Coordinates of C-alpha atoms and ligand atoms in Angstrom, one line a residue:
M11 CA 0.2 -0.1 0.0
L12 CA 1.1 3.4 -1.2
I13 CA 0.3 6.6 1.2
H14 CA 0.9 10.0 -0.2
A15 CA 1.1 12.8 2.5
G16 CA 1.4 16.7 1.9
V17 CA 3.0 16.9 5.2
L18 CA 4.4 13.9 7.3
I19 CA 4.7 14.7 10.9
D20 CA 7.6 12.6 12.7
A21 CA 7.2 11.8 16.0
D22 CA 9.7 14.4 16.9
G23 CA 8.0 17.0 15.5
K24 CA 9.8 17.8 11.8
L25 CA 7.8 18.3 8.9
Q26 CA 8.4 16.3 6.0
H27 CA 6.7 17.7 2.5
D28 CA 5.4 15.8 -0.4
V29 CA 6.8 12.2 0.5
T30 CA 4.5 8.7 -0.1
M31 CA 4.6 6.2 2.7
S32 CA 5.2 2.5 1.4
V33 CA 3.2 0.1 3.8
V34 CA 4.1 -3.8 3.7
D35 CA 2.7 -6.4 5.9
G36 CA 1.5 -3.6 8.3
K37 CA 5.0 -1.7 8.7
I38 CA 6.1 1.0 7.0
E39 CA 8.9 -0.2 4.5
D40 CA 9.9 3.1 2.9
I41 CA 9.5 6.8 3.0
M42 CA 9.9 8.5 -0.5
P43 CA 10.0 11.9 -1.8
G44 CA 7.0 12.7 -4.2
T45 CA 3.9 11.2 -5.4
T46 CA 4.3 7.7 -6.6
K47 CA 2.5 6.1 -9.0
G48 CA 0.1 4.1 -7.6
S49 CA -0.6 5.6 -4.1
S50 CA -3.7 4.3 -2.5
T51 CA -5.0 7.5 -1.1
S52 CA -3.6 11.4 -0.8
Y53 CA -4.1 12.7 2.7
A54 CA -3.2 16.4 3.5
V55 CA -1.1 15.5 6.6
V56 CA 0.1 12.4 8.2
T57 CA 1.2 11.9 12.2
P58 CA 2.0 9.3 14.4
M59 CA -1.0 8.5 16.6
F60 CA -1.0 10.0 20.0
H61 CA -1.0 9.2 23.6
N62 CA -3.6 11.1 25.7
G63 CA -1.8 12.2 28.7
H64 CA -4.9 12.3 31.2
S65 CA -8.5 11.1 30.7
H66 CA -12.0 9.7 32.6
C67 CA -13.2 7.5 29.6
E68 CA -16.5 6.9 32.3
Y69 CA -17.6 10.4 31.9
Q70 CA -17.9 10.4 27.8
A71 CA -21.6 10.3 27.7
L72 CA -21.7 13.2 29.9
E73 CA -20.5 15.6 27.2
S74 CA -22.2 19.2 27.3
V75 CA -24.4 18.2 30.2
L76 CA -22.6 21.0 32.3
P77 CA -21.9 24.5 31.1
S78 CA -18.5 26.2 31.5
S79 CA -18.2 27.8 34.9
A80 CA -15.5 28.5 37.7
F81 CA -14.2 25.1 39.4
F82 CA -16.1 24.7 42.6
P83 CA -19.5 24.6 41.5
W84 CA -18.4 22.6 38.7
V85 CA -17.2 19.9 40.8
R86 CA -20.0 20.2 43.1
D87 CA -22.8 19.6 40.2
V88 CA -20.0 16.4 38.9
V89 CA -20.6 15.0 42.6
R90 CA -24.6 15.2 42.5
L91 CA -24.5 14.1 39.0
K92 CA -22.5 10.7 39.6
L93 CA -24.8 10.1 42.8
R94 CA -28.0 9.7 40.4
L95 CA -26.6 7.7 37.8
P96 CA -26.9 3.8 37.8
P97 CA -23.9 1.6 37.2
K98 CA -25.1 0.2 33.8
F99 CA -24.6 3.8 32.9
W100 CA -21.1 3.9 33.5
F101 CA -20.3 0.8 31.3
Y102 CA -21.7 2.3 28.3
S103 CA -20.3 5.5 29.0
T104 CA -16.9 4.2 29.2
L105 CA -17.3 2.0 26.1
L106 CA -18.6 5.7 24.4
G107 CA -15.4 7.3 25.8
V108 CA -12.8 4.4 24.7
T109 CA -13.9 4.2 21.2
K110 CA -13.8 8.2 21.1
L111 CA -9.9 8.3 21.8
L112 CA -9.3 5.8 19.3
Q113 CA -11.5 7.4 16.5
Q114 CA -9.6 10.7 17.1
G115 CA -6.3 8.8 17.0
Y116 CA -5.2 8.3 20.5
A117 CA -3.1 4.8 20.7
S118 CA -2.9 5.0 24.6
T119 CA -4.1 7.1 27.7
G120 CA -3.7 7.5 31.2
D121 CA -7.2 6.8 32.1
C122 CA -8.7 7.3 35.6
S123 CA -11.4 5.2 36.3
D124 CA -13.8 5.5 39.1
S125 CA -16.3 2.8 38.1
G126 CA -13.8 0.1 37.3
F127 CA -14.8 -0.6 33.8
A128 CA -11.9 1.1 31.7
P129 CA -9.3 -1.5 31.9
A130 CA -11.6 -4.4 30.2
I131 CA -12.9 -2.1 27.8
M132 CA -9.2 -0.5 27.2
A133 CA -7.9 -4.4 26.7
A134 CA -10.8 -5.3 24.4
L135 CA -10.5 -1.8 22.1
E136 CA -7.1 -2.4 22.3
L137 CA -6.2 0.9 23.8
K138 CA -2.8 1.0 25.2
G139 CA -1.8 3.0 28.5
V140 CA -2.5 2.7 32.1
C141 CA -5.9 2.9 33.9
Y142 CA -5.7 4.6 37.4
R143 CA -8.6 3.3 39.9
E144 CA -9.8 6.5 42.1
V145 CA -9.7 6.4 45.9
N146 CA -11.1 9.3 47.6
G147 CA -13.3 10.1 50.5
L148 CA -13.0 12.8 53.4
S149 CA -13.6 10.4 56.0
A150 CA -10.8 8.1 57.3
E151 CA -13.4 6.3 59.5
Y152 CA -15.8 5.5 56.5
D153 CA -13.7 5.7 53.1
R154 CA -10.7 4.4 54.3
P155 CA -11.8 0.7 54.4
R156 CA -13.1 1.0 50.7
C157 CA -10.4 2.6 49.5
Q158 CA -8.0 0.2 51.3
S159 CA -9.8 -2.6 49.3
V160 CA -9.5 -1.0 46.0
I161 CA -5.6 -0.5 46.8
D162 CA -5.9 -4.2 47.5
G163 CA -7.2 -5.0 44.3
V164 CA -4.7 -2.7 42.1
L165 CA -1.8 -4.7 43.9
R166 CA -3.2 -8.4 43.1
S167 CA -4.3 -7.3 39.7
D168 CA -3.2 -9.4 36.7
T169 CA -5.2 -7.3 34.0
L170 CA -4.0 -6.9 30.2
T171 CA -4.2 -3.1 30.8
P172 CA -2.1 -2.1 33.9
L173 CA -3.3 -0.7 36.9
G174 CA -2.5 2.7 38.9
I175 CA -3.8 4.3 42.0
A176 CA -5.7 7.8 41.8
P177 CA -6.0 9.2 45.0
H178 CA -8.1 12.0 43.4
A179 CA -7.4 15.2 44.6
I180 CA -6.3 16.9 48.0
Y181 CA -9.8 18.6 48.2
S182 CA -11.6 15.1 47.9
T183 CA -9.0 12.9 49.7
C184 CA -8.3 12.8 53.1
D185 CA -4.5 12.3 54.5
S186 CA -5.2 8.8 56.2
I187 CA -6.0 7.8 52.6
L188 CA -3.1 9.7 50.5
E189 CA -0.6 7.8 53.5
D190 CA -2.1 4.6 52.7
V191 CA -1.6 4.9 49.0
A192 CA 2.3 6.7 49.8
N193 CA 3.1 3.7 51.9
R194 CA 1.5 0.7 50.1
R195 CA 1.8 1.4 46.4
Q196 CA 5.1 -0.5 45.7
S197 CA 6.0 0.0 42.3
V198 CA 2.2 1.0 41.0
P199 CA 1.9 4.1 38.8
V200 CA -0.1 6.9 40.9
C201 CA -1.9 9.9 39.7
I202 CA -3.3 13.0 41.4
H203 CA -5.1 16.3 40.3
V204 CA -3.0 18.7 41.8
D205 CA -3.3 22.5 41.9
E206 CA -5.5 22.7 39.7
S207 CA -7.9 25.7 40.4
P208 CA -8.2 29.1 41.6
E209 CA -10.6 27.6 44.8
E210 CA -8.0 24.9 45.4
E211 CA -5.3 26.9 45.8
Q212 CA -7.3 29.3 48.0
F213 CA -7.5 26.3 50.6
C214 CA -3.8 25.0 49.9
R215 CA -2.0 28.1 50.6
F216 CA -4.5 30.4 52.4
A217 CA -7.1 28.2 54.5
N218 CA -10.1 30.3 52.9
G219 CA -12.4 30.0 49.9
P220 CA -14.9 27.5 48.9
F221 CA -13.2 24.2 50.3
A222 CA -12.8 25.5 53.6
E223 CA -16.3 27.0 53.9
M224 CA -17.7 23.4 52.9
Y225 CA -15.5 21.3 55.5
E226 CA -17.1 24.2 57.9
R227 CA -20.1 23.3 57.1
R228 CA -19.9 19.7 57.2
G229 CA -18.0 19.5 60.4
I230 CA -15.1 17.9 58.6
V231 CA -11.7 18.5 60.0
R232 CA -9.4 18.8 56.9
P233 CA -6.1 21.4 57.9
S234 CA -5.1 23.3 55.0
P235 CA -1.3 22.4 54.3
Q236 CA -0.4 26.2 54.1
S237 CA 1.5 25.4 50.8
S238 CA 1.0 24.6 47.0
A239 CA -0.9 20.8 47.3
V240 CA 2.4 19.1 45.4
R241 CA 4.6 20.4 48.3
H242 CA 2.1 18.6 50.3
F243 CA 2.4 15.3 48.7
D244 CA 5.7 15.6 48.0
A245 CA 6.3 15.9 51.7
M246 CA 4.2 12.6 52.0
G247 CA 6.4 10.5 49.7
L248 CA 3.8 10.5 47.2
L249 CA 6.2 12.2 44.0
T250 CA 8.2 9.4 42.6
A251 CA 9.4 9.1 39.0
N252 CA 6.0 6.9 38.5
T253 CA 3.5 9.7 39.8
L254 CA 1.6 11.6 37.3
L255 CA 0.9 14.7 38.1
V256 CA -2.4 16.2 36.4
H257 CA -2.6 20.1 36.0
G258 CA -0.4 22.3 37.9
C259 CA -2.0 25.0 36.9
T260 CA -1.4 27.7 40.1
W261 CA 2.5 26.4 40.5
D262 CA 5.2 28.9 40.6
E263 CA 9.1 28.4 39.6
D264 CA 9.6 26.6 43.3
D265 CA 7.0 24.4 42.7
V266 CA 8.1 22.9 39.5
A267 CA 11.3 22.8 40.9
V268 CA 10.2 20.1 43.3
V269 CA 8.5 18.3 40.1
Q270 CA 11.8 18.4 38.5
A271 CA 13.6 17.2 41.6
T272 CA 11.2 13.8 41.8
D273 CA 11.3 13.3 38.4
A274 CA 7.6 12.7 38.6
C275 CA 5.6 13.4 34.9
V276 CA 2.9 16.3 34.4
A277 CA -0.2 15.4 32.4
I278 CA -1.3 19.3 31.2
C279 CA -5.2 19.5 30.5
P280 CA -5.1 23.0 28.5
E281 CA -8.8 22.7 26.5
S282 CA -10.2 21.7 30.2
N283 CA -8.4 24.6 32.2
R284 CA -9.9 27.0 29.8
F285 CA -13.5 25.5 30.3
L286 CA -13.1 25.4 34.5
Q287 CA -11.8 29.5 34.3
C288 CA -8.1 27.7 35.3
R289 CA -4.6 29.1 34.6
I290 CA -2.7 27.5 32.2
P291 CA 0.0 25.8 34.0
P292 CA 3.4 27.3 33.5
V293 CA 4.2 25.3 30.5
K294 CA 7.3 27.7 29.6
S295 CA 8.9 26.8 32.9
L296 CA 8.1 22.9 32.5
H297 CA 9.8 23.0 29.4
D298 CA 13.0 25.0 30.5
Q299 CA 13.7 22.9 33.4
G300 CA 13.2 19.8 31.4
V301 CA 10.2 18.2 33.4
R302 CA 8.5 14.9 32.0
T303 CA 5.1 16.1 30.4
V304 CA 2.3 14.7 28.7
I305 CA -0.8 16.7 27.2
G306 CA -4.2 15.0 27.8
T307 CA -8.2 16.3 27.5
D308 CA -9.6 15.5 31.1
S309 CA -13.4 14.1 30.5
A310 CA -15.9 15.0 28.7
L311 CA -17.7 17.3 31.6
S312 CA -14.8 19.9 31.0
C313 CA -13.1 19.3 27.5
H314 CA -15.5 18.7 24.1
S315 CA -13.7 18.2 21.2
M316 CA -11.1 15.5 22.5
S317 CA -8.8 16.3 19.8
P318 CA -5.0 16.1 20.3
M319 CA -4.9 18.8 17.8
H320 CA -7.0 21.2 19.9
Q321 CA -5.0 20.7 23.3
M322 CA -1.9 21.1 21.0
K323 CA -3.2 24.5 19.4
L324 CA -4.0 26.4 22.7
L325 CA -0.4 25.3 24.3
M326 CA 1.4 26.4 21.3
A327 CA -0.7 29.9 21.6
T328 CA 1.3 30.4 24.3
N329 CA 4.6 30.8 23.0
S330 CA 5.7 31.2 19.1
N331 CA 9.3 29.5 19.8
V332 CA 9.5 26.7 17.2
D333 CA 11.3 24.5 19.5
F334 CA 8.9 24.8 22.1
H335 CA 6.4 23.8 19.5
R336 CA 8.0 20.7 18.8
W337 CA 8.3 19.9 22.9
I338 CA 4.7 20.5 22.4
F339 CA 4.2 17.8 19.8
Q340 CA 6.5 15.2 21.4
S341 CA 4.6 15.5 24.5
Q342 CA 1.5 14.5 22.6
V343 CA 2.8 11.9 20.8
T344 CA 3.1 8.9 23.3
P345 CA 5.9 8.4 25.4
M346 CA 5.1 4.3 25.1
N347 CA 4.4 3.7 21.5
G348 CA 6.8 6.4 20.2
N349 CA 5.3 5.9 16.6
A350 CA 8.3 7.7 14.6
Y351 CA 8.7 6.8 11.2
D352 CA 11.6 4.9 11.4
V353 CA 12.0 2.9 8.1
V354 CA 15.4 1.4 9.5
S355 CA 13.4 -0.6 12.2
G356 CA 10.1 -0.8 10.4
L357 CA 8.0 -0.5 13.0
P358 CA 4.0 -1.4 12.7
A359 CA 2.5 0.9 10.6
D360 CA 0.0 3.0 13.1
F361 CA -1.0 6.6 12.0
C362 CA -3.4 8.8 11.7
A363 CA -4.1 10.3 7.9
F364 CA -6.1 14.0 7.8
G365 CA -8.0 15.4 4.9
K366 CA -8.1 12.8 2.3
G367 CA -7.7 14.3 -0.7
V368 CA -6.9 17.9 0.0
T369 CA -4.0 20.0 -0.4
L370 CA -2.9 22.1 2.4
E371 CA -0.4 25.1 1.8
R372 CA 3.0 24.4 3.2
G373 CA 3.4 25.8 6.6
D374 CA 5.4 25.3 10.1
L375 CA 4.1 23.2 12.5
S376 CA 1.9 25.0 14.4
G377 CA 0.0 26.4 11.3
V378 CA -0.1 22.4 10.5
I379 CA -2.0 21.7 13.8
D380 CA -4.0 24.6 13.6
K381 CA -5.6 23.7 10.0
L382 CA -6.2 20.3 11.6
V383 CA -8.5 21.5 14.9
D384 CA -11.7 20.5 13.5
C385 CA -10.8 17.0 11.8
V386 CA -11.0 13.5 12.7
P387 CA -8.8 11.4 11.1
D388 CA -8.5 7.9 9.3
V389 CA -6.7 6.0 11.8
Y390 CA -4.3 3.2 10.4
R391 CA -3.4 0.5 13.0
S392 CA -0.9 -2.2 11.5
G393 CA -1.7 -0.9 8.0
Q394 CA -5.1 -1.3 8.3
M395 CA -7.8 1.6 8.3
M396 CA -10.0 1.4 11.5
T397 CA -13.8 2.0 11.4
Y398 CA -16.3 2.8 14.3
D399 CA -19.3 3.3 12.4
V400 CA -21.2 0.8 15.0
N401 CA -20.3 3.2 18.2
A402 CA -21.9 6.4 16.3
R403 CA -24.9 5.0 16.7
L404 CA -24.2 4.2 20.3
Q405 CA -23.1 7.8 20.8
S406 CA -26.5 9.4 19.4
A407 CA -28.5 6.4 21.8
L408 CA -26.5 7.1 24.6
V409 CA -26.7 11.1 24.3
T410 CA -30.4 10.8 24.7
V411 CA -30.2 8.9 27.7
V412 CA -28.2 10.9 29.8
K413 CA -29.9 14.3 28.4
E414 CA -33.4 12.7 29.6
L415 CA -31.3 11.4 33.0
S416 CA -30.2 15.1 33.2
L417 CA -33.5 16.4 33.1
H418 CA -35.5 15.1 35.7
Ligands
LIG521 ZN1 -9.1 14.7 35.3

């Protein structure tokens, strides 16, 4: 099979213009300049598949249910909404979420799951990555035993999709549960939402704001760490090279230095941050200090496009430097499948092909990304084009169900 690309983007963000890829036995055999006679198809842009640094596939059917707002009322509504939905809902919504990521060209994800359906569905549909099982709760007495059994389950697990543990966030998880995770995790990956919103910052650094008021109203003792959440987690021993820190919107230079020293990885979710009126994290500082960074969507409750292009566009707009743009692209293209078009080693032909039959004017990396924001790719895995038509019908059925539930 021969596929012509107006622009071919390598995993390191370098562009090649007007090339033809030859795919033999599911692997890329050669990349040749120009249009070769007999090309099966011509595309405007061909890219490697992507890695979603942070997702919650189980929320996919709730897309657009909540409006853009400040963080605190949004998270309060999420908790209320979750209580009204039956277990069956979470199964179908997770199926929809995993399918959506595959459609958008993701080969892998770091998914957080409260309902626990994601690992089996990811394995069944061959979405690679890690599934972090959520543990949270503000009561050591009532919530800790439940969380301990989730941790036990993760430590005993032998699933095709590797499992991790996600103590949700400082405002939702008491210190005794956080300590259990730090003390018992062994080599298991851990994922935490950290320093996301202005409200979280108010509680963590200044012991005031809506979270502090909520604890007081409910009679819950939750002392403020009087520092950023990331420093609190570091003091508990939660930051290691196998810890994924999600957001970091309110970090200063000292916080970034703490993260850099522990070699923890950071997941940035720019569309979600904007939807919830949070700041964009200090991406330039993460880049300059060599912090390991991935880019994610977060859930459909705060991110509507799920397009990797949209996330990259928002971040590239923060800085015009070409090396910075390439770093953003590298952060969105998998740490784990690393699909550079390395014709020497003959990697599986897994790639996204955008704009069938369309000619794109030459441009730089950010200009090319900019033009693909609303495009859904043809996704090729091992040289075969994947189609997900059945799930498009599932999607419309689920959206109807969810809208009905949310109206009552
Ligand atoms: Zn999240």
